[in-house]
Amino acid sequence: SYLTERQTWVISPVLAFHVHEFDIMERPWTVCLVYANIDSTTNETGEEILYAIKDTLWHDTKFTTLYMNNTSYTGSQQDAVLAFTNTFELVYSGYSVTYKGNRPQVWVLYAEPFATGKDFWEMDEAEKAVRVYISKKEFFVDGAKVVCERRTCVTCKATTHHSEECPFRKANGWNG
């Protein structure tokens, strides 16, 4: 309790530790970062990109097989994939990056974990396999290619942003 109240321990001008409370049963919701060479960042654009992702997965038999082999969902394959993709949320990150010679807008794709409660530990690898599969797909919105990538920030280990956009690096006095 004392550690989390204090949060940051500065050891020297170049070394500090930051303490966060966490729940080991909490599942990661991030699927991947989504790069879209589309100038618009409106909600409508996000909905178009999200629909392209869902529609591609709805018609992908490899994805359906992978998902069905790794979930305990009862019901038809179509209903299972639809239920999972209905948990998807696409959020604009607020920045663009240089990626493969382009300057795409970066979005973050989230999906509700399908492994919950006591099956968390048994389903962890299956959950990762499904998310990795999605992150390696290409999608198209009005002819524009949309690609995904799983990435981990080297500063804070989050999967929701690039290292250059890490909130720690933007904090006043951060020397990490």
Short mmCIF file of C-alpha atoms in Angstrom, two decimals:
data_model
loop_
_atom_site.label_atom_id
_atom_site.label_comp_id
_atom_site.label_asym_id
_atom_site.label_seq_id
_atom_site.Cartn_x
_atom_site.Cartn_y
_atom_site.Cartn_z
CA SER A 1 0.00 0.00 0.00
CA TYR A 2 2.76 2.45 0.90
CA LEU A 3 4.54 1.73 -2.40
CA THR A 4 1.46 2.40 -4.52
CA GLU A 5 0.71 5.60 -2.61
CA ARG A 6 4.20 6.85 -3.29
CA GLN A 7 4.26 5.44 -6.87
CA THR A 8 7.61 6.78 -8.12
CA TRP A 9 10.93 6.09 -6.44
CA VAL A 10 13.84 8.11 -7.75
CA ILE A 11 17.12 6.31 -7.14
CA SER A 12 19.38 8.72 -9.03
CA PRO A 13 19.08 11.41 -11.74
CA VAL A 14 18.91 8.64 -14.35
CA LEU A 15 17.14 5.78 -12.56
CA ALA A 16 13.62 5.63 -11.16
CA PHE A 17 11.01 2.97 -10.49
CA HIS A 18 7.28 3.42 -10.93
CA VAL A 19 4.83 1.17 -9.06
CA HIS A 20 1.42 0.24 -10.46
CA GLU A 21 -1.25 -1.93 -8.93
CA PHE A 22 -2.44 -4.65 -11.27
CA ASP A 23 -4.79 -7.58 -11.33
CA ILE A 24 -3.17 -10.77 -12.59
CA MET A 25 -6.57 -11.98 -13.80
CA GLU A 26 -7.08 -8.93 -16.02
CA ARG A 27 -6.94 -9.79 -19.69
CA PRO A 28 -5.32 -7.57 -22.31
CA TRP A 29 -7.86 -5.99 -24.67
CA THR A 30 -5.41 -4.63 -27.25
CA VAL A 31 -5.31 -6.59 -30.49
CA CYS A 32 -2.95 -4.41 -32.50
CA LEU A 33 -2.09 -1.01 -33.85
CA VAL A 34 -3.81 -0.25 -37.16
CA TYR A 35 -2.11 1.89 -39.81
CA ALA A 36 -4.44 3.61 -42.27
CA ASN A 37 -3.25 5.80 -45.13
CA ILE A 38 -6.49 7.73 -44.91
CA ASP A 39 -6.32 11.43 -44.04
CA SER A 40 -9.58 11.51 -42.12
CA THR A 41 -9.69 10.56 -38.44
CA THR A 42 -13.44 11.04 -37.95
CA ASN A 43 -15.70 8.52 -36.24
CA GLU A 44 -17.12 7.63 -39.67
CA THR A 45 -13.63 6.76 -40.93
CA GLY A 46 -13.05 4.63 -37.84
CA GLU A 47 -16.35 2.84 -38.45
CA GLU A 48 -15.37 2.16 -42.10
CA ILE A 49 -12.01 0.72 -41.05
CA LEU A 50 -13.63 -1.36 -38.31
CA TYR A 51 -16.24 -2.71 -40.73
CA ALA A 52 -13.50 -3.66 -43.21
CA ILE A 53 -11.68 -5.58 -40.46
CA LYS A 54 -14.82 -7.37 -39.28
CA ASP A 55 -16.06 -8.15 -42.80
CA THR A 56 -12.70 -9.65 -43.76
CA LEU A 57 -12.66 -11.83 -40.65
CA TRP A 58 -16.30 -12.91 -41.11
CA HIS A 59 -15.33 -14.39 -44.49
CA ASP A 60 -11.97 -15.83 -43.44
CA THR A 61 -12.30 -19.60 -42.93
CA LYS A 62 -8.79 -19.83 -41.45
CA PHE A 63 -9.70 -17.25 -38.81
CA THR A 64 -13.00 -19.00 -38.08
CA THR A 65 -11.24 -22.33 -37.61
CA LEU A 66 -8.54 -20.81 -35.41
CA TYR A 67 -11.11 -19.02 -33.26
CA MET A 68 -13.43 -22.03 -32.94
CA ASN A 69 -10.53 -24.31 -31.98
CA ASN A 70 -9.55 -21.94 -29.20
CA THR A 71 -12.82 -20.87 -27.63
CA SER A 72 -15.45 -22.55 -25.53
CA TYR A 73 -18.27 -20.65 -27.28
CA THR A 74 -21.35 -22.80 -27.77
CA GLY A 75 -23.34 -22.15 -30.89
CA SER A 76 -22.71 -21.95 -34.60
CA GLN A 77 -19.37 -20.86 -36.02
CA GLN A 78 -21.01 -17.83 -37.61
CA ASP A 79 -22.57 -16.79 -34.29
CA ALA A 80 -19.26 -17.31 -32.45
CA VAL A 81 -17.22 -15.17 -34.83
CA LEU A 82 -19.95 -12.52 -34.91
CA ALA A 83 -20.10 -12.42 -31.10
CA PHE A 84 -16.32 -12.00 -30.87
CA THR A 85 -16.05 -9.35 -33.60
CA ASN A 86 -18.94 -7.43 -32.03
CA THR A 87 -16.62 -6.73 -29.09
CA PHE A 88 -14.15 -4.93 -31.37
CA GLU A 89 -13.54 -1.24 -30.82
CA LEU A 90 -11.28 0.95 -32.93
CA VAL A 91 -9.91 4.11 -31.31
CA TYR A 92 -7.88 6.83 -33.02
CA SER A 93 -4.52 7.20 -31.23
CA GLY A 94 -4.12 10.90 -31.97
CA TYR A 95 -0.92 10.59 -33.98
CA SER A 96 0.65 9.34 -37.20
CA VAL A 97 4.01 7.62 -37.72
CA THR A 98 6.42 6.86 -40.50
CA TYR A 99 5.67 3.29 -41.54
CA LYS A 100 7.11 1.61 -44.64
CA GLY A 101 7.70 4.92 -46.39
CA ASN A 102 4.25 6.35 -45.65
CA ARG A 103 2.80 8.51 -42.88
CA PRO A 104 -0.38 6.66 -41.85
CA GLN A 105 -2.77 7.58 -39.06
CA VAL A 106 -2.50 5.16 -36.14
CA TRP A 107 -5.58 3.55 -34.60
CA VAL A 108 -5.77 0.96 -31.82
CA LEU A 109 -7.95 -2.14 -32.23
CA TYR A 110 -9.37 -3.57 -29.02
CA ALA A 111 -11.33 -6.79 -28.54
CA GLU A 112 -12.87 -8.24 -25.42
CA PRO A 113 -10.92 -11.27 -24.19
CA PHE A 114 -12.68 -14.53 -24.87
CA ALA A 115 -10.87 -16.29 -22.04
CA THR A 116 -12.14 -15.19 -18.66
CA GLY A 117 -12.10 -16.33 -15.07
CA LYS A 118 -10.55 -19.68 -14.27
CA ASP A 119 -9.75 -20.59 -17.90
CA PHE A 120 -7.44 -17.54 -18.15
CA TRP A 121 -4.20 -19.48 -17.77
CA GLU A 122 -5.23 -22.34 -20.05
CA MET A 123 -6.46 -19.98 -22.77
CA ASP A 124 -3.61 -17.46 -22.74
CA GLU A 125 -1.71 -18.91 -25.72
CA ALA A 126 -4.94 -19.42 -27.68
CA GLU A 127 -5.93 -15.81 -27.03
CA LYS A 128 -2.55 -14.60 -28.25
CA ALA A 129 -2.74 -16.79 -31.36
CA VAL A 130 -6.06 -15.26 -32.40
CA ARG A 131 -4.81 -11.70 -31.81
CA VAL A 132 -1.55 -12.35 -33.66
CA TYR A 133 -3.49 -13.78 -36.61
CA ILE A 134 -5.63 -10.63 -36.82
CA SER A 135 -2.56 -8.40 -36.54
CA LYS A 136 -0.95 -10.04 -39.59
CA LYS A 137 -3.92 -9.44 -41.90
CA GLU A 138 -4.33 -6.69 -44.47
CA PHE A 139 -7.64 -4.92 -44.92
CA PHE A 140 -8.95 -2.48 -47.53
CA VAL A 141 -11.13 0.60 -47.18
CA ASP A 142 -12.17 2.18 -50.48
CA GLY A 143 -9.05 0.75 -52.11
CA ALA A 144 -6.70 2.02 -49.39
CA LYS A 145 -4.69 -0.69 -47.66
CA VAL A 146 -4.98 -0.86 -43.88
CA VAL A 147 -2.35 -2.93 -42.06
CA CYS A 148 -1.99 -4.05 -38.47
CA GLU A 149 0.99 -4.60 -36.22
CA ARG A 150 1.48 -5.83 -32.68
CA ARG A 151 3.93 -3.59 -30.89
CA THR A 152 5.17 -3.14 -27.34
CA CYS A 153 6.42 0.20 -26.04
CA VAL A 154 10.03 -0.19 -24.94
CA THR A 155 9.51 2.38 -22.17
CA CYS A 156 6.35 1.23 -20.39
CA LYS A 157 5.61 -2.15 -22.08
CA ALA A 158 2.09 -1.09 -23.11
CA THR A 159 0.71 -2.39 -26.41
CA THR A 160 -1.39 0.68 -27.16
CA HIS A 161 1.21 3.09 -28.55
CA HIS A 162 4.65 3.48 -30.11
CA SER A 163 7.61 4.24 -27.87
CA GLU A 164 7.85 7.75 -29.34
CA GLU A 165 4.30 8.43 -28.15
CA CYS A 166 4.73 6.99 -24.64
CA PRO A 167 3.04 9.13 -21.99
CA PHE A 168 6.05 8.65 -19.70
CA ARG A 169 8.31 10.33 -22.25
CA LYS A 170 5.93 13.29 -22.44
CA ALA A 171 5.76 13.74 -18.65
CA ASN A 172 7.48 16.80 -17.19
CA GLY A 173 10.81 15.86 -15.71
CA TRP A 174 10.92 12.41 -17.32
CA ASN A 175 14.54 11.48 -17.96
CA GLY A 176 14.03 7.77 -18.66
#
